[in-house]
Short mmCIF file of N, CA and C in Angstrom, two decimals:
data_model
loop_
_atom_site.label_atom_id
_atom_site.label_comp_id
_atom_site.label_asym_id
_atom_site.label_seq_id
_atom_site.Cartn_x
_atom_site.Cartn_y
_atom_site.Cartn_z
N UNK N 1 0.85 -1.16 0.00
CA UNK N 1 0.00 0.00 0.00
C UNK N 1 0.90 1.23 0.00
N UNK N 2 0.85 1.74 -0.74
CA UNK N 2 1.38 3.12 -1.29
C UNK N 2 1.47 4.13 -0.14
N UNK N 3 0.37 4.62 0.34
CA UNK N 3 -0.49 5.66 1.19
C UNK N 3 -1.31 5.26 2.52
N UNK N 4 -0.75 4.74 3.10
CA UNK N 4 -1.34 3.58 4.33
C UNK N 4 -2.05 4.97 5.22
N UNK N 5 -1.81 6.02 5.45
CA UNK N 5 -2.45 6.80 6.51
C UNK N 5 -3.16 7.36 6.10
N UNK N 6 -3.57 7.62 4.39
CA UNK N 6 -4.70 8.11 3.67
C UNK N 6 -5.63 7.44 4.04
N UNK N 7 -5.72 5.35 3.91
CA UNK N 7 -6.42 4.91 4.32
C UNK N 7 -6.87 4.90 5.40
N UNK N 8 -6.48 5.23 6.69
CA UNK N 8 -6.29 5.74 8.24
C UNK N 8 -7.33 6.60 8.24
N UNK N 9 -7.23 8.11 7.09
CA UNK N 9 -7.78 9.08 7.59
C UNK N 9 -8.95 9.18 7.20
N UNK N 10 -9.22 8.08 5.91
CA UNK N 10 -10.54 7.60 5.21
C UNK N 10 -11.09 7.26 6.59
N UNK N 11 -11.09 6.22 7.24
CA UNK N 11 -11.64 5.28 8.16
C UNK N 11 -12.30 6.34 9.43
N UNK N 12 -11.14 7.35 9.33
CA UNK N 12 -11.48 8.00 10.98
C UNK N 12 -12.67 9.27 10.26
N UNK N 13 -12.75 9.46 8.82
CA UNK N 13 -13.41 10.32 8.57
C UNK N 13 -15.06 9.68 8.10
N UNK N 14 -15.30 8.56 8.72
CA UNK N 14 -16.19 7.72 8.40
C UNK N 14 -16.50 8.12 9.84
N UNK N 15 -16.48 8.80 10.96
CA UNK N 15 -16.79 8.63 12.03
C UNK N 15 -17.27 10.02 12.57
N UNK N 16 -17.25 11.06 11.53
CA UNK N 16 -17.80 12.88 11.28
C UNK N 16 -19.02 12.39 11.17
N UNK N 17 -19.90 13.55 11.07
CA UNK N 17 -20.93 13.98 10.87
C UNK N 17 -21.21 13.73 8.70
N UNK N 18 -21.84 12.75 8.56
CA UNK N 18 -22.07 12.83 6.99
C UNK N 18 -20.89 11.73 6.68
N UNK N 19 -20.16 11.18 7.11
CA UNK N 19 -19.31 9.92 6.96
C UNK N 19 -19.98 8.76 6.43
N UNK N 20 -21.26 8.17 6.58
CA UNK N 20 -21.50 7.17 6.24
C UNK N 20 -21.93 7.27 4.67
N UNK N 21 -21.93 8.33 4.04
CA UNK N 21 -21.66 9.27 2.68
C UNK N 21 -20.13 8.29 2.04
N UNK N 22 -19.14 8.32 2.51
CA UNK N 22 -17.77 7.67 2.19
C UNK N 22 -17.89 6.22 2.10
N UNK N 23 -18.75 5.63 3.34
CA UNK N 23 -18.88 3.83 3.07
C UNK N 23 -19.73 3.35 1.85
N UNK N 24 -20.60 4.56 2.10
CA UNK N 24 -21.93 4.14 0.53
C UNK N 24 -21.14 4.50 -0.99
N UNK N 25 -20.29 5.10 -1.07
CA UNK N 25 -19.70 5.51 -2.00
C UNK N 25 -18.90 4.30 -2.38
N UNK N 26 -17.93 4.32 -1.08
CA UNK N 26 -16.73 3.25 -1.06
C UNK N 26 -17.68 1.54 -2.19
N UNK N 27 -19.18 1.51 -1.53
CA UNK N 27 -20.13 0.07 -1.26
C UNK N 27 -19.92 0.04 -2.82
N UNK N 28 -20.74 1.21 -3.56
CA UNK N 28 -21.26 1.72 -4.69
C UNK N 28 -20.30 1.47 -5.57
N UNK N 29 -18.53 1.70 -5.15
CA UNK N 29 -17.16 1.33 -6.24
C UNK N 29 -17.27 -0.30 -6.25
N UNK N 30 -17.37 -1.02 -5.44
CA UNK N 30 -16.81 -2.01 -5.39
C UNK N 30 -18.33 -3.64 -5.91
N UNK N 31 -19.35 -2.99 -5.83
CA UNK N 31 -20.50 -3.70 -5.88
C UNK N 31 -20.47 -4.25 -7.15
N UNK N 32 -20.19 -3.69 -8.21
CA UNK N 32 -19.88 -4.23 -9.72
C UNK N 32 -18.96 -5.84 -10.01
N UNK N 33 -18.02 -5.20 -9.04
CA UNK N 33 -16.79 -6.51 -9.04
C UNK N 33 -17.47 -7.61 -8.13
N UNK N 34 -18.08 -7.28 -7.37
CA UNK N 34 -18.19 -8.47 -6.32
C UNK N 34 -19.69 -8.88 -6.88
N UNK N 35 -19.95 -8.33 -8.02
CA UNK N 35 -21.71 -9.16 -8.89
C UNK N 35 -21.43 -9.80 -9.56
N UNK N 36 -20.31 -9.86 -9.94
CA UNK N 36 -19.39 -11.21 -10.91
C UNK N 36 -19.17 -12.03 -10.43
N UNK N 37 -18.58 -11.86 -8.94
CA UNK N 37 -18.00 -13.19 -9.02
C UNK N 37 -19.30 -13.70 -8.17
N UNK N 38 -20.49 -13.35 -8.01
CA UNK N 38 -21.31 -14.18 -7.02
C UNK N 38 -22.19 -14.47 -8.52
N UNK N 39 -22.49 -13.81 -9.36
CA UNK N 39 -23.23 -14.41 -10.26
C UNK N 39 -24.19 -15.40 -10.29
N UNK N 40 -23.13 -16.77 -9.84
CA UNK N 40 -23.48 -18.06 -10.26
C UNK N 40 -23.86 -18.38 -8.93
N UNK N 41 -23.48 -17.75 -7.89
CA UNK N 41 -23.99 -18.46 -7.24
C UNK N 41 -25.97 -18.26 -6.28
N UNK N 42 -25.80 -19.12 -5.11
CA UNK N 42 -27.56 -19.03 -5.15
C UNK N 42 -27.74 -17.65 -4.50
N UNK N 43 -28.55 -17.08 -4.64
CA UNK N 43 -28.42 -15.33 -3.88
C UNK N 43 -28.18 -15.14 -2.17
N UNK N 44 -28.99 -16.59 -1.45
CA UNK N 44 -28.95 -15.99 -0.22
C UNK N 44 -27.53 -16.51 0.32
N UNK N 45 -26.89 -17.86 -0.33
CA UNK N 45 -25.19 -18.10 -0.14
C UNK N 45 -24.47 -16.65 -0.51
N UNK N 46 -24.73 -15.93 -1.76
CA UNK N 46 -23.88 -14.71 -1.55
C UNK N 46 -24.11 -13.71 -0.95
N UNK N 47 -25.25 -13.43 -0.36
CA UNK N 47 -25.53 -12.22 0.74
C UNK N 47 -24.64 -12.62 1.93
N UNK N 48 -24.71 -14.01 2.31
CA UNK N 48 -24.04 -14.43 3.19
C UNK N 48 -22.41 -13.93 3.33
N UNK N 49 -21.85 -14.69 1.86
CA UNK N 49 -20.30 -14.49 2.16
C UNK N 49 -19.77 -13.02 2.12
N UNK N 50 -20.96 -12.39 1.27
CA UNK N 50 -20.78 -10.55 0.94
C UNK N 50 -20.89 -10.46 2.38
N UNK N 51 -21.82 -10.46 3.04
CA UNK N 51 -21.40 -10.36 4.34
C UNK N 51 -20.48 -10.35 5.49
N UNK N 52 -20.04 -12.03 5.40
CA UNK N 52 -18.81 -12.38 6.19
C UNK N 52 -17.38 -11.11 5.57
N UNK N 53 -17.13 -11.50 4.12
CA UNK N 53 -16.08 -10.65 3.59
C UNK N 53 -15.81 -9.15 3.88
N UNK N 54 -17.11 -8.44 4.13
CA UNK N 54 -17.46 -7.27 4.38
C UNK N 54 -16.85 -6.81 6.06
N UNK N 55 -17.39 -7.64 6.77
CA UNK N 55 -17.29 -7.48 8.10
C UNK N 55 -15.61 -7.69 8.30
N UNK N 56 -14.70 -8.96 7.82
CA UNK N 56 -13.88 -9.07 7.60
C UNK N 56 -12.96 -8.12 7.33
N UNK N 57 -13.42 -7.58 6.25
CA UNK N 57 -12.45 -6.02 5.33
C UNK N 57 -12.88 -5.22 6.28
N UNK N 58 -13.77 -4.47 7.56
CA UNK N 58 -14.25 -3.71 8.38
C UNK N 58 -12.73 -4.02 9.39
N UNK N 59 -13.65 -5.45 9.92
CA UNK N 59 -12.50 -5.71 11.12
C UNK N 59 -10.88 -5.12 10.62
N UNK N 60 -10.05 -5.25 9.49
CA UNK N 60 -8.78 -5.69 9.29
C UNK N 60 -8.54 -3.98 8.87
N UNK N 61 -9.95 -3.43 8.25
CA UNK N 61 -9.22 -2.01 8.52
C UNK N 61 -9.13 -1.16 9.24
N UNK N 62 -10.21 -1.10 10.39
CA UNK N 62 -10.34 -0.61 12.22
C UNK N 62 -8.48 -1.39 12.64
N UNK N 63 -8.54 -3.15 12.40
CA UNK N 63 -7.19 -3.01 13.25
C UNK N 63 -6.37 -2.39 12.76
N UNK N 64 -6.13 -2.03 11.54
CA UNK N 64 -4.96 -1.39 10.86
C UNK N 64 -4.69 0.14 11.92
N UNK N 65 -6.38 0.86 10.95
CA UNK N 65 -6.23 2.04 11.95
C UNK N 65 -6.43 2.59 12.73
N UNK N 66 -6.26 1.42 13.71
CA UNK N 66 -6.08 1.54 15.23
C UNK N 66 -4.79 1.10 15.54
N UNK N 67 -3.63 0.81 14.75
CA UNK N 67 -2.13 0.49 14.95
C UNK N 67 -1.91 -0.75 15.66
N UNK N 68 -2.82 -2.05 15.32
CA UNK N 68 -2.89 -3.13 15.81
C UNK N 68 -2.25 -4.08 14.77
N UNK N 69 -2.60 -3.68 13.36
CA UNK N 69 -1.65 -4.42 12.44
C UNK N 69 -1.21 -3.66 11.58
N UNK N 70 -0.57 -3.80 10.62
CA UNK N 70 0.31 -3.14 9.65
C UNK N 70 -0.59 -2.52 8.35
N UNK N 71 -0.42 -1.73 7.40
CA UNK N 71 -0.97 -1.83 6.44
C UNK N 71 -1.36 -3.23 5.23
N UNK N 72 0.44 -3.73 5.32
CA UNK N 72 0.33 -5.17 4.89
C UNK N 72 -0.36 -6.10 5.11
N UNK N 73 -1.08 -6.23 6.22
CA UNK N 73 -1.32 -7.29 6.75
C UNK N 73 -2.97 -7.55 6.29
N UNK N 74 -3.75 -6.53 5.68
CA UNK N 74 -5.14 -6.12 5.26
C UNK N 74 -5.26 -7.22 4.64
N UNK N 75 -4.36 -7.28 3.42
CA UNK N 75 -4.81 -8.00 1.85
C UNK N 75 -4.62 -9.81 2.82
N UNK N 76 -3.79 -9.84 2.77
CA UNK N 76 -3.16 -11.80 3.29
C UNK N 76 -4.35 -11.93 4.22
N UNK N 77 -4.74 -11.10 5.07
CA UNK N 77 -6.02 -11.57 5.79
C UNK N 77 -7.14 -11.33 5.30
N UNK N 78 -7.71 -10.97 4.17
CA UNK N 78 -8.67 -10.64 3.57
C UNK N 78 -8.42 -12.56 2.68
N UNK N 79 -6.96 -12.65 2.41
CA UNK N 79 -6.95 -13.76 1.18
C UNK N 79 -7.47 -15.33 2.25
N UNK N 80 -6.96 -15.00 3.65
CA UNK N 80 -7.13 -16.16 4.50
C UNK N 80 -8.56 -16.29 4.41
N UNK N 81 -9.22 -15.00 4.46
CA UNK N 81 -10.50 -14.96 5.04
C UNK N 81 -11.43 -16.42 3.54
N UNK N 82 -10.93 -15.94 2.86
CA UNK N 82 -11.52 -16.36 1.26
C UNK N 82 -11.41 -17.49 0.98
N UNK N 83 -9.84 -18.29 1.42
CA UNK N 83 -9.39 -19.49 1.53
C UNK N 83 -10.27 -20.17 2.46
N UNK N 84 -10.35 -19.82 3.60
CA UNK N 84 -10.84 -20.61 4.62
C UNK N 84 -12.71 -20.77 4.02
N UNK N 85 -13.17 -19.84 3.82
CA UNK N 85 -14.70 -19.74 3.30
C UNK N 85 -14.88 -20.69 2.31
N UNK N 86 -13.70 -20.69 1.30
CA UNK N 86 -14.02 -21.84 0.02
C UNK N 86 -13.37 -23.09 0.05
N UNK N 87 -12.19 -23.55 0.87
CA UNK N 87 -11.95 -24.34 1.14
C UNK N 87 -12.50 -25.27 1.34
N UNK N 88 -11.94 -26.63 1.40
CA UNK N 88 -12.27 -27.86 2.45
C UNK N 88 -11.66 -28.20 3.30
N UNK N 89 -12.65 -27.92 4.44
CA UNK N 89 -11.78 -27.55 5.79
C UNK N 89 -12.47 -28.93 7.02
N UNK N 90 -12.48 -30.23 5.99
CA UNK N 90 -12.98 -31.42 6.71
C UNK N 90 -11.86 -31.71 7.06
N UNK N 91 -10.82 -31.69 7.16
CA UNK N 91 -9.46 -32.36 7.62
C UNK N 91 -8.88 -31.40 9.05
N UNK N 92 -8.96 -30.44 8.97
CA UNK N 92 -8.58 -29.42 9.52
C UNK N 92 -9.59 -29.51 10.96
N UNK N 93 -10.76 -28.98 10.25
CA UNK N 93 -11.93 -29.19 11.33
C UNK N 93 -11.59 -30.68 12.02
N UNK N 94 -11.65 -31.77 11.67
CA UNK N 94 -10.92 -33.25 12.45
C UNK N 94 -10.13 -32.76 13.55
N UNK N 95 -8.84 -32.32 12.84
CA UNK N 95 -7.99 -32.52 13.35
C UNK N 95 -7.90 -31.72 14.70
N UNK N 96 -8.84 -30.51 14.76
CA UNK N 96 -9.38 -29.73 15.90
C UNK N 96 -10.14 -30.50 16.98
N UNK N 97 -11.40 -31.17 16.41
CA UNK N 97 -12.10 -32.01 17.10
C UNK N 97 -11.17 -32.58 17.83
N UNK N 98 -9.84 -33.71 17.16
CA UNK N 98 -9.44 -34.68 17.95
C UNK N 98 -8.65 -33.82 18.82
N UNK N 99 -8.06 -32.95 18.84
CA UNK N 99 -6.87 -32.34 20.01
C UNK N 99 -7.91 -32.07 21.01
N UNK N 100 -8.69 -31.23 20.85
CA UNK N 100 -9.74 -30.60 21.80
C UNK N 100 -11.06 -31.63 22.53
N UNK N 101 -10.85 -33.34 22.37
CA UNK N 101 -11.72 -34.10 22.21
C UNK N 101 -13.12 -33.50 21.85
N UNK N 102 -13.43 -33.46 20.85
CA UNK N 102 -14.67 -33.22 20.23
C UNK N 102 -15.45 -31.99 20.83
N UNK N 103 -14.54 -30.96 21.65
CA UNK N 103 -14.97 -29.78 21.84
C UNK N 103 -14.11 -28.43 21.61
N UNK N 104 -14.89 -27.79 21.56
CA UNK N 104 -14.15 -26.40 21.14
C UNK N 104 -13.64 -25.86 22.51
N UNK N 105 -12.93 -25.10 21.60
CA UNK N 105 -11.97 -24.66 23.00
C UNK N 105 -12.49 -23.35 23.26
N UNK N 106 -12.68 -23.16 24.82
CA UNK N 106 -13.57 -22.26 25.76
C UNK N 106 -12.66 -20.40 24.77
#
């Protein structure tokens, strides 16, 4: 990222008076790209992951600019987020079950 505190001052200026003006804008750039790739799929599965992804890209840019992670660190956790969602995560999930005997950990 080129300009990491531009993005900073985007985020904190989402929090003025007339800010939520910048997220609908921000929604409005990016809604085109993300109607492609859900296309095919069934509508209420992609409200869903538009969802998860959304909240995701929220969380990772509050931690950014709140100096909890790096600028770098946005995209690779945005890519985890995507991996883990489309994946097959039957082996993984197992292998949790068995350490934790068949419970999640508190």
């Amino acid at each position: 990222m080129e300009h990491p505190q531009l993005l900073a001052a985007w985020v904190r200026s989402q929090r003025e008076p007339g800010g939520y003006r910048l997220f609908e804008q921000a929604t409005a750039a990016i809604e085109p790209a993300s109607r492609v790739l859900f296309e095919r799929c069934e509508p209420l599965y992609a409200d869903d992951i538009a969802a998860v992804l959304t909240n995701a890209a929220h969380g990772l840019v509050w931690q950014f600019t709140n100096g909890v992670i790096g600028a770098a660190d946005i995209l690779p956790g945005l890519e985890r987020t995507v991996f883990r969602l489309t994946a097959d995560n039957e082996r993984p999930a197992r292998r949790t079950r068995r350490i934790h005997h068949g419970r999640l950990p508190a």
